[in-house]
Short mmCIF file of C-alpha atoms in Angstrom, two decimals:
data_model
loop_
_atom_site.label_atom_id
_atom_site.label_comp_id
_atom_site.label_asym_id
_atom_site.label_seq_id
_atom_site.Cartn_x
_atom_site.Cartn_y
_atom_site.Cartn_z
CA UNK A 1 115.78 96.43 87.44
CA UNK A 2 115.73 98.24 90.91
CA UNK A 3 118.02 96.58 93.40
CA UNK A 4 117.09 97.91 96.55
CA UNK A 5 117.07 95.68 100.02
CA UNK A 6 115.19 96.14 103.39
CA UNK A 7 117.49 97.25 106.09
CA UNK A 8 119.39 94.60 107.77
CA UNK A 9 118.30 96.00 111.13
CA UNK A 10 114.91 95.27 110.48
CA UNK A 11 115.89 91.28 110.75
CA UNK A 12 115.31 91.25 114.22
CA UNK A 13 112.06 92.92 114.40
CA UNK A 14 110.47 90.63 111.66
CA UNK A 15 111.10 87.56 113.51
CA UNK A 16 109.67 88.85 116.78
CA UNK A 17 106.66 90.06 114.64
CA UNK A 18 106.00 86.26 113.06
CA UNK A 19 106.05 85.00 116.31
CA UNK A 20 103.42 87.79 117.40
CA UNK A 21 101.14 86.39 114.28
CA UNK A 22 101.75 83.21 115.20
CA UNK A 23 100.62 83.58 118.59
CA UNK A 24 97.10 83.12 119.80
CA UNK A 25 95.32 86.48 119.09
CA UNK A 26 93.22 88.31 121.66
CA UNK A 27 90.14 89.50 120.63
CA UNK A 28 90.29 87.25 117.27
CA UNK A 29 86.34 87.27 116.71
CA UNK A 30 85.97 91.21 117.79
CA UNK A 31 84.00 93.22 115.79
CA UNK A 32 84.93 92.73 112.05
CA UNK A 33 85.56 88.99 112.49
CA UNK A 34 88.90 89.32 111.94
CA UNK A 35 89.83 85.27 112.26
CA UNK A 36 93.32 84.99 113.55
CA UNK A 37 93.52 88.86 114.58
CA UNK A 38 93.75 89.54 111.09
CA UNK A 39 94.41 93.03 109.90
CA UNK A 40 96.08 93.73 113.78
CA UNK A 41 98.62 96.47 113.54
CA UNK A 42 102.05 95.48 114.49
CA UNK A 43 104.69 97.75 113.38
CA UNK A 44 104.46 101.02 111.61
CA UNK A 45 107.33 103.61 110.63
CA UNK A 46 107.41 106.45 108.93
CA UNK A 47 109.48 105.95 105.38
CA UNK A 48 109.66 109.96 104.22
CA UNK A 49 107.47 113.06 103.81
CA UNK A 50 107.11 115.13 100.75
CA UNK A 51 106.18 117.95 102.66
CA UNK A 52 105.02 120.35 99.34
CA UNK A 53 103.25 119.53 96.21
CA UNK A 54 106.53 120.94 94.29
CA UNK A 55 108.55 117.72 96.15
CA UNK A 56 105.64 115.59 95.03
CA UNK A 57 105.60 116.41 91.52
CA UNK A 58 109.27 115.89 91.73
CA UNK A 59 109.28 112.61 93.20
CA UNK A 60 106.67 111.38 90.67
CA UNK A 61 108.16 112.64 87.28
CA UNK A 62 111.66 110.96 88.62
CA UNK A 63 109.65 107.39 88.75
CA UNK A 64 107.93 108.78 85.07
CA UNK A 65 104.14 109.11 86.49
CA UNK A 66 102.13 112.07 85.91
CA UNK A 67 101.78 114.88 87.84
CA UNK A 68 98.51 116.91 87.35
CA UNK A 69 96.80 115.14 90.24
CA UNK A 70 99.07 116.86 92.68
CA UNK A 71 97.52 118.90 95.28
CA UNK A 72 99.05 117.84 98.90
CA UNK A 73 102.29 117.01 100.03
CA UNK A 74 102.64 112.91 100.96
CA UNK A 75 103.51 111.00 103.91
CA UNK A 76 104.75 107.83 103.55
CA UNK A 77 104.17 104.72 105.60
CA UNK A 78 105.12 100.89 106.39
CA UNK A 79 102.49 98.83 108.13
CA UNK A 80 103.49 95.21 108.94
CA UNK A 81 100.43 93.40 110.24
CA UNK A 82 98.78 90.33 111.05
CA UNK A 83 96.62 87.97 107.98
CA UNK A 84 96.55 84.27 107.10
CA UNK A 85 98.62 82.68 104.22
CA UNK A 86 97.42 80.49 101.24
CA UNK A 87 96.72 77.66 103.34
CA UNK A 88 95.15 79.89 105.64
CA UNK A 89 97.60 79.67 108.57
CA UNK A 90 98.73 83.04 110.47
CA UNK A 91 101.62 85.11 108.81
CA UNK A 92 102.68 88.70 108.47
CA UNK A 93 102.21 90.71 105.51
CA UNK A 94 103.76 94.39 104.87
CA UNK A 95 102.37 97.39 102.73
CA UNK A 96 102.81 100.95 102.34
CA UNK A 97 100.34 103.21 103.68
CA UNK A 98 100.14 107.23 101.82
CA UNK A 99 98.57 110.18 103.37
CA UNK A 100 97.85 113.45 101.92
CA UNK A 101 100.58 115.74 104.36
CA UNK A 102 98.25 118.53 106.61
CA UNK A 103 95.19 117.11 105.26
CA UNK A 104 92.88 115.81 108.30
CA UNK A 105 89.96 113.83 108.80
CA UNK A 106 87.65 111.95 107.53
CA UNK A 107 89.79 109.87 104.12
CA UNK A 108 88.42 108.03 101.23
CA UNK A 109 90.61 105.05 100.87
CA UNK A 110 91.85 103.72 97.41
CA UNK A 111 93.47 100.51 98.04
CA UNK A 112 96.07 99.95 94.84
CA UNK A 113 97.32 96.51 93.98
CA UNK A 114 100.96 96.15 92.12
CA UNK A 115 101.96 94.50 89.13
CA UNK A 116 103.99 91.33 89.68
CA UNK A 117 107.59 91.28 90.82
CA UNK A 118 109.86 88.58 91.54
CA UNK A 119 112.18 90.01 94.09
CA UNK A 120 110.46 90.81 97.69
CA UNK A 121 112.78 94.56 97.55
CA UNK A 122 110.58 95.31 94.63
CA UNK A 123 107.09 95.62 96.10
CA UNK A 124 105.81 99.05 97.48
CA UNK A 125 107.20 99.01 100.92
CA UNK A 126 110.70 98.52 100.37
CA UNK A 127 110.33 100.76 97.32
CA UNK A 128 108.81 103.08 98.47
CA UNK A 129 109.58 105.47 95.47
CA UNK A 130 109.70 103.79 92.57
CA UNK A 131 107.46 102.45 89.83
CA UNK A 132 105.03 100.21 91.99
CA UNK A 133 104.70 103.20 94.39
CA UNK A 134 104.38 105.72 92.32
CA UNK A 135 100.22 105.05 92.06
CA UNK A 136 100.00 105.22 96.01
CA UNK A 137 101.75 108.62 95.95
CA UNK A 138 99.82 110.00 93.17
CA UNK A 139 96.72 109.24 95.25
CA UNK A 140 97.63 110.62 98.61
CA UNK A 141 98.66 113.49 96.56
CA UNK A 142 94.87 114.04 95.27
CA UNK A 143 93.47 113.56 98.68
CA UNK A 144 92.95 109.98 98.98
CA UNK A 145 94.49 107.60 101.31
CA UNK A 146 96.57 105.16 99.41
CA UNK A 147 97.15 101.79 100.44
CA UNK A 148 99.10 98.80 98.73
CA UNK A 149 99.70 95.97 99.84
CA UNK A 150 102.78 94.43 99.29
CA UNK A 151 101.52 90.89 99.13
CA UNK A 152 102.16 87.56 101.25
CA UNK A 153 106.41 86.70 100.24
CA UNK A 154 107.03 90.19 99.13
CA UNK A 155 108.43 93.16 101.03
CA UNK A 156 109.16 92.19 104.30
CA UNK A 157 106.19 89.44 104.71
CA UNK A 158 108.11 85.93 105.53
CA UNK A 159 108.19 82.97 102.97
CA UNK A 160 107.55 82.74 99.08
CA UNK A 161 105.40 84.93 97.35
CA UNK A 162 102.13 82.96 95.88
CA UNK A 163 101.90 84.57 92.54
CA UNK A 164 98.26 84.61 91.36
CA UNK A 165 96.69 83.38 94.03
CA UNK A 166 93.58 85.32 94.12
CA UNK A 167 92.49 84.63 96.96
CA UNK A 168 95.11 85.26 98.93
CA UNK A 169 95.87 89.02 96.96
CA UNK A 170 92.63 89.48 98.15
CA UNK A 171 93.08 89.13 101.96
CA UNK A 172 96.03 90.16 101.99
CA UNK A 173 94.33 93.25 100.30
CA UNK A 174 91.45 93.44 102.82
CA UNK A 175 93.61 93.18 106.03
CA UNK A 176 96.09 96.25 104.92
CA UNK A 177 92.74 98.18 104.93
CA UNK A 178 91.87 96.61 108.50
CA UNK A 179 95.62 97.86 109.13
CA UNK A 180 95.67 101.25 108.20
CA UNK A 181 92.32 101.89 109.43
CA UNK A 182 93.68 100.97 112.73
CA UNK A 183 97.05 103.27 111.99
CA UNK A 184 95.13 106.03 111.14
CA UNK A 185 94.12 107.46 114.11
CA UNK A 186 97.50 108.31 115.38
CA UNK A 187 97.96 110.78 112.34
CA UNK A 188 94.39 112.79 113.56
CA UNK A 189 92.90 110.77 110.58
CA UNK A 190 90.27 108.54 109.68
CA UNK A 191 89.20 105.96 107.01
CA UNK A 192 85.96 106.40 105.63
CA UNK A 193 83.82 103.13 104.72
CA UNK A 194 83.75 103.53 100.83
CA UNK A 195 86.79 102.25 99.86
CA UNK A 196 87.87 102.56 95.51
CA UNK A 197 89.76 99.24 94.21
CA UNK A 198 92.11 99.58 91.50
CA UNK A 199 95.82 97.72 90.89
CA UNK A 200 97.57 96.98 87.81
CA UNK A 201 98.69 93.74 85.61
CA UNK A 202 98.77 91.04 88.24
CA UNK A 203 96.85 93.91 90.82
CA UNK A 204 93.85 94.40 88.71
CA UNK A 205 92.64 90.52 89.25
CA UNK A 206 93.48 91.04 93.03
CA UNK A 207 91.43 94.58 92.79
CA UNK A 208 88.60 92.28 91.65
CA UNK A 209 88.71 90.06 94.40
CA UNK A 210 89.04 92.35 97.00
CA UNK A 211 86.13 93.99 96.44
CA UNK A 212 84.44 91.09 95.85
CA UNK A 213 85.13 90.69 99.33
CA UNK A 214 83.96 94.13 100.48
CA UNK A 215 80.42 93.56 98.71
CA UNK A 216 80.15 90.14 100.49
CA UNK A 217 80.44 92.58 103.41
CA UNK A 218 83.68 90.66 104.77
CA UNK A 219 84.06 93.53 106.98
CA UNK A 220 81.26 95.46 108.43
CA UNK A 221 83.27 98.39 108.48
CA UNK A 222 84.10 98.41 104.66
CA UNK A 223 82.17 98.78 101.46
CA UNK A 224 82.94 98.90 98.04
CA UNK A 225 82.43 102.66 96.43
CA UNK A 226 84.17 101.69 92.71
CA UNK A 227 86.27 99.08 90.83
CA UNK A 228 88.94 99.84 88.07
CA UNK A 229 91.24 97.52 87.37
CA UNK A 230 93.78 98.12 84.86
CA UNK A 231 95.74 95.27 82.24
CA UNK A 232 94.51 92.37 84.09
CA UNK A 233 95.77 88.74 83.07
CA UNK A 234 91.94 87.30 83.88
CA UNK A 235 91.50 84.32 82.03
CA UNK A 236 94.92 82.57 82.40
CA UNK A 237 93.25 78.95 81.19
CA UNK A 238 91.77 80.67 77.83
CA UNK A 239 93.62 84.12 76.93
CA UNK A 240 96.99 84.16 78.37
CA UNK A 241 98.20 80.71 78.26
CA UNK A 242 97.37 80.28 74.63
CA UNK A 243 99.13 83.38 74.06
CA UNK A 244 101.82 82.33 75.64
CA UNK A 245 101.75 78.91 73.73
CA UNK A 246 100.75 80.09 70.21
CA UNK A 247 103.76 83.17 70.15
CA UNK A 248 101.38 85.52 70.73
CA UNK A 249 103.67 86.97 73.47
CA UNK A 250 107.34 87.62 73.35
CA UNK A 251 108.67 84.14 73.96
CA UNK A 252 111.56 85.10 76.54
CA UNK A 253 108.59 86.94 78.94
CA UNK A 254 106.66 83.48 78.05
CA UNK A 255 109.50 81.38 79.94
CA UNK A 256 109.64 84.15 82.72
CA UNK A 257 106.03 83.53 83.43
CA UNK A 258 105.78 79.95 82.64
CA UNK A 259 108.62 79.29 85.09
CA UNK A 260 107.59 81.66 87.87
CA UNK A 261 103.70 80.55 87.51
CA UNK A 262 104.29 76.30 87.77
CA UNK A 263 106.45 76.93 90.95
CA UNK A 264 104.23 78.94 92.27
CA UNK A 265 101.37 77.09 91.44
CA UNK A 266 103.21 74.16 92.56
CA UNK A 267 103.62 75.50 95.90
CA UNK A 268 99.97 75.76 96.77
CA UNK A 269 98.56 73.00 94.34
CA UNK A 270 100.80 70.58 93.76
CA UNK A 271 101.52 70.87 90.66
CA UNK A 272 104.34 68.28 90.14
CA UNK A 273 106.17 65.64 92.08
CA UNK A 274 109.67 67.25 91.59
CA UNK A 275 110.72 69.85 89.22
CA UNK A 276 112.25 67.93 86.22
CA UNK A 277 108.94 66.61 85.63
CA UNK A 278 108.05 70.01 83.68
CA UNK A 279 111.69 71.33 83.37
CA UNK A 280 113.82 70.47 81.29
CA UNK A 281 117.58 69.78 82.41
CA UNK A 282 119.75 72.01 83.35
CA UNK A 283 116.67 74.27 84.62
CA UNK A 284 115.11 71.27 86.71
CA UNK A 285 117.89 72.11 88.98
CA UNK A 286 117.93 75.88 89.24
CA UNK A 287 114.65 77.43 88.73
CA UNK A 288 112.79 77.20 91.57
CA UNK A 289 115.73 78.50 93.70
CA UNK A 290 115.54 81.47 91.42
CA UNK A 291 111.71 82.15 92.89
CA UNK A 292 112.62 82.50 96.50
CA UNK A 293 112.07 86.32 96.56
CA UNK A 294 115.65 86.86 96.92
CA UNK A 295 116.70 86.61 92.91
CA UNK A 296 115.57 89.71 90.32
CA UNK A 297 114.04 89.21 87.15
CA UNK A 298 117.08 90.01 85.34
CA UNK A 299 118.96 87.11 87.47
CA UNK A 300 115.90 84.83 86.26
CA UNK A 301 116.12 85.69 82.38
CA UNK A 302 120.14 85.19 82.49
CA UNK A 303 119.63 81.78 83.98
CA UNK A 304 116.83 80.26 81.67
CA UNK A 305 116.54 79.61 77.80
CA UNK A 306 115.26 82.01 74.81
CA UNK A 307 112.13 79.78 74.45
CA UNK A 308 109.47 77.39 76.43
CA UNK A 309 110.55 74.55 74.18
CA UNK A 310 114.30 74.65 75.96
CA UNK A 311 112.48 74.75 79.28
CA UNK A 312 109.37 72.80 79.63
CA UNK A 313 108.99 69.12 79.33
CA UNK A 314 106.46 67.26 77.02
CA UNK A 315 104.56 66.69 80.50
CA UNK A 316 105.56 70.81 81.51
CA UNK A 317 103.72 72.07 77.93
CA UNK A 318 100.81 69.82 78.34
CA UNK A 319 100.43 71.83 81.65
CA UNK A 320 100.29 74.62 80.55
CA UNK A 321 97.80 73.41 77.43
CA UNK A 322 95.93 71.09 78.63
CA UNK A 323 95.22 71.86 83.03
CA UNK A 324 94.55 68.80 85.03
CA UNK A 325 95.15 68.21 88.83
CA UNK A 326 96.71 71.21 90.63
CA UNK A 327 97.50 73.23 87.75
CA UNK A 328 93.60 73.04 87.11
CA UNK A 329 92.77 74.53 90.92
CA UNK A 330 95.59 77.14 90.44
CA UNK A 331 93.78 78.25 87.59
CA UNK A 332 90.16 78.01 89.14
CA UNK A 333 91.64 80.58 91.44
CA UNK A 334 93.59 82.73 89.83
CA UNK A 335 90.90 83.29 86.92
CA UNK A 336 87.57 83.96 89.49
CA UNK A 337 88.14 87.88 89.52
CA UNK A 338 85.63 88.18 87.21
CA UNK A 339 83.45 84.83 87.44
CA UNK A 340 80.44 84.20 89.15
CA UNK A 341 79.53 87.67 90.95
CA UNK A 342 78.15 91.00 89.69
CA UNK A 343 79.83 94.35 91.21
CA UNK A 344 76.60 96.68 91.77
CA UNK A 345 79.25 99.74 92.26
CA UNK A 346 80.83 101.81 88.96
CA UNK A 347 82.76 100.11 87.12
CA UNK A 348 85.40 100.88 84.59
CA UNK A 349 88.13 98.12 83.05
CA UNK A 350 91.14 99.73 81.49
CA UNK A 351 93.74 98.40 78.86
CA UNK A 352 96.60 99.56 76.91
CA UNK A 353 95.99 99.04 73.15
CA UNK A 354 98.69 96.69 71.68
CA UNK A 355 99.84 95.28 75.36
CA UNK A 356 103.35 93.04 75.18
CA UNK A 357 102.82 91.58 78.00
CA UNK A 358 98.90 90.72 78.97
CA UNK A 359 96.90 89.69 75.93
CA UNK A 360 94.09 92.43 75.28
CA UNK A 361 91.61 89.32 75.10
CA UNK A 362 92.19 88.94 78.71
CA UNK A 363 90.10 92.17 79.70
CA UNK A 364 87.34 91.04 76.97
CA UNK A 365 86.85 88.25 78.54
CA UNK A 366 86.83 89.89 82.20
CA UNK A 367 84.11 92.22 80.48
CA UNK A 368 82.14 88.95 78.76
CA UNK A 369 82.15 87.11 82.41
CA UNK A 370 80.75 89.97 84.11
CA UNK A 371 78.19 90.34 81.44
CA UNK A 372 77.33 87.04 81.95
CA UNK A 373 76.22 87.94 85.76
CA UNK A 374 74.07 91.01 83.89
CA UNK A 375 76.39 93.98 84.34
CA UNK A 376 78.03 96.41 81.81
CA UNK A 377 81.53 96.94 82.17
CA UNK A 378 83.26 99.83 80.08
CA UNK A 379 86.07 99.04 78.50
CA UNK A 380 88.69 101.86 78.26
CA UNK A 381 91.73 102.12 75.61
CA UNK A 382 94.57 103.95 77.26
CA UNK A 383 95.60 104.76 74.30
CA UNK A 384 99.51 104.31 73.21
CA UNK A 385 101.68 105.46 75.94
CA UNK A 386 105.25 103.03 76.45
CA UNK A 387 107.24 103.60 80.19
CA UNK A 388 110.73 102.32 79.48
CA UNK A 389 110.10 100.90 76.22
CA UNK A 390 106.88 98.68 77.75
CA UNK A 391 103.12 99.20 76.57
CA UNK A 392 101.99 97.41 79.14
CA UNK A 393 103.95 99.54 81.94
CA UNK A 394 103.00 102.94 79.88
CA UNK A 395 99.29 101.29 80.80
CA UNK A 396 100.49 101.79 84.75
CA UNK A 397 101.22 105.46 83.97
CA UNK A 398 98.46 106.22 81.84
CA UNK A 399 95.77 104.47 84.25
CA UNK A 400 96.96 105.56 87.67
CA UNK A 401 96.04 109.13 85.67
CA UNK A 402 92.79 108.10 84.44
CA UNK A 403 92.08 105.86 87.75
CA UNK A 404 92.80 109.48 89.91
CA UNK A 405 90.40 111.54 87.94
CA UNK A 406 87.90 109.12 87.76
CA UNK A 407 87.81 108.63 91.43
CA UNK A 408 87.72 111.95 92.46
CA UNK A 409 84.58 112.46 90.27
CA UNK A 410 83.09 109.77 92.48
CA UNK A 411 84.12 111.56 95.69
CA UNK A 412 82.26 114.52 97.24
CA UNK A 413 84.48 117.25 98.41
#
């Protein structure tokens, strides 16, 4: 696991910043309707510069990515800027923001969505060159702006992260684009209006919904050009829970998730009146400390049980079986990416053959939903490629690959 921490120095900043987004916005219902000034630019700074393709290539072999995308050099940025939480009150959220170096202009934006991570030092921002930031660079590298989010929680973004909350991915996802679009100016660039959608794992759900949004024309400004999400756990109620449940799934990544989704979940949608009602002791007592985006996944996995029978409850399984109440609405949520709407851009859904870690059923059912709403969605087999001893992260390496040709098919020069 990476360990690195934002800068102590930027303490200061962040709380004068939450107060900013707290504060009544000027101008919140100018053009856009940005409600709450959402998407307003308040910090940027510069992270590094890759100033030749040889330092790029460099950069992404060291983080195990491939390199035959590279044509530019990369600048690397963090935005912090204004959007609304899950309860739709004002908040900060951070991102990091790639540029292709010496390239001008007019830019294509691909906005990339990261796989989930427990620690807020783990998201693109404040790794800025590592494994969840690795896709941004390999797109500013082939000429596209990148831009990922970091998510509400994670990075430097205040409070607990929601993880799988859709809808909020999604925002938060739709005002880093209303961010960098504003940002981009200052570097002699520009964002043009089709913008490609793409994340990974817990990302590809959140690609979904963001552009979603952008075909609902949530910002006049924006439209969606493509969608290809890549390993997406879609149908949590049908595919991955049961998977979980049934041993499908490695059973110590089963408590991870089980753990991190029902205080999540809880957080939102009340899931539970207090925590030993679906923990078991000793965890009742520890676990949700351990989700406060200060505590790695390693510290997680030393400090809960082998299997979900030493950590769930009777009342915790039946959750997790059987979804009433809040757990029920968390779920609505987090498994709409695909439900209910019909993308009328090209479309491709990736997966990773043999996937530890996100049932394969999940993206057949992603495909079967959108079929439902009459359109064909190609599925695509990554074929067998581990990163680190992990299908499902070879799946990150593999599709950022795939995801950077295929887009620059669908861009003219």
């Amino acid at each position: 696991m990476r360990t690195t921490t934002p800068g102590r120095m930027l303490a200061p900043v962040l709380t004068a910043l939450l107060l900013l987004a707290l504060a009544p916005a000027a101008g919140a219902t100018a053009a856009g309707g940005d409600q709450h000034g959402r998407g307003a630019l308040l910090w940027a700074e510069p992270l590094y510069t890759l100033a030749t393709p040889g330092e790029v290539v460099a950069e992404l072999e060291s983080a195990g990515f491939g390199t035959e995308h590279v044509r530019h050099g990369v600048r690397a940025f963090r935005l912090i800027y204004r959007t609304v939480d899950a309860h739709g009150d004002p908040t900060v959220a951070s991102g990091l923001l790639t540029l292709p170096h010496g390239r001008r202009g007019a830019l294509r934006a691909v906005s990339y969505a990261h796989g989930s991570e427990l620690h807020r030092a783990e998201a693109p921002s404040t790794a800025p060159h590592g494994f969840n930031a690795a896709p941004a660079v390999t797109y500013a590298a082939a000429g596209f702006a990148g831009v990922a989010p970091d998510y509400l929680g994670l990075g430097l973004g205040p409070g607990t992260h929601p993880w799988l909350n859709l809808r909020s991915a999604s925002v938060a996802s739709l005002d880093m684009l209303r961010a960098a679009r504003r940002f981009l100016p200052l570097t002699d660039r520009s964002l043009r209006p089709s913008v490609l959608a793409t994340g990974f794992s817990q990302g590809a759900a959140a690609a979904m919904g963001l552009g979603r949004l952008l075909q609902a024309g949530a910002d006049r400004r924006f439209t969606l050009g493509a969608l290809a999400p890549n390993s997406g756990a879609y149908d949590l109620r049908e595919v991955q829970l049961p998977a979980m449940l049934d041993g499908e799934l490695p059973a110590k990544l089963s408590v991870l998730n089980a753990a991190y989704a029902l205080v999540a979940f809880d957080r939102v949608f009340d899931v539970y009146r207090e925590p030993a009602q679906v923990f078991l002791a000793p965890y009742a007592d520890t676990v949700e400390g351990l989700i406060d985006g200060s505590h790695s996944w390693r510290e997680l996995a030393m400090a809960t049980p082998a299997t979900l029978a030493e950590l769930l409850t009777t009342q915790g399984r039946q959750l997790l079986a059987n979804p009433t109440g809040g757990m029920a609405r968390a779920l609505r949520d987090a498994d709409s990416g695909c439900r209910g709407w019909a993308p009328r851009v090209p479309l491709r859904l990736y997966l990773a053959g043999g996937d530890e870690q996100v049932a394969n059923a999940n993206t057949i059912s992603c495909r079967d939903d959108l079929g439902a709403s009459g359109v064909r969605a190609p599925v695509v087999d990554l074929g067998a490629h581990d990163h680190q001893g992990s299908r499902h992260f070879g799946a990150n390496v593999r599709g950022t690959a795939a995801t950077a040709s295929w887009f620059t098919e669908l861009t003219p020069s």
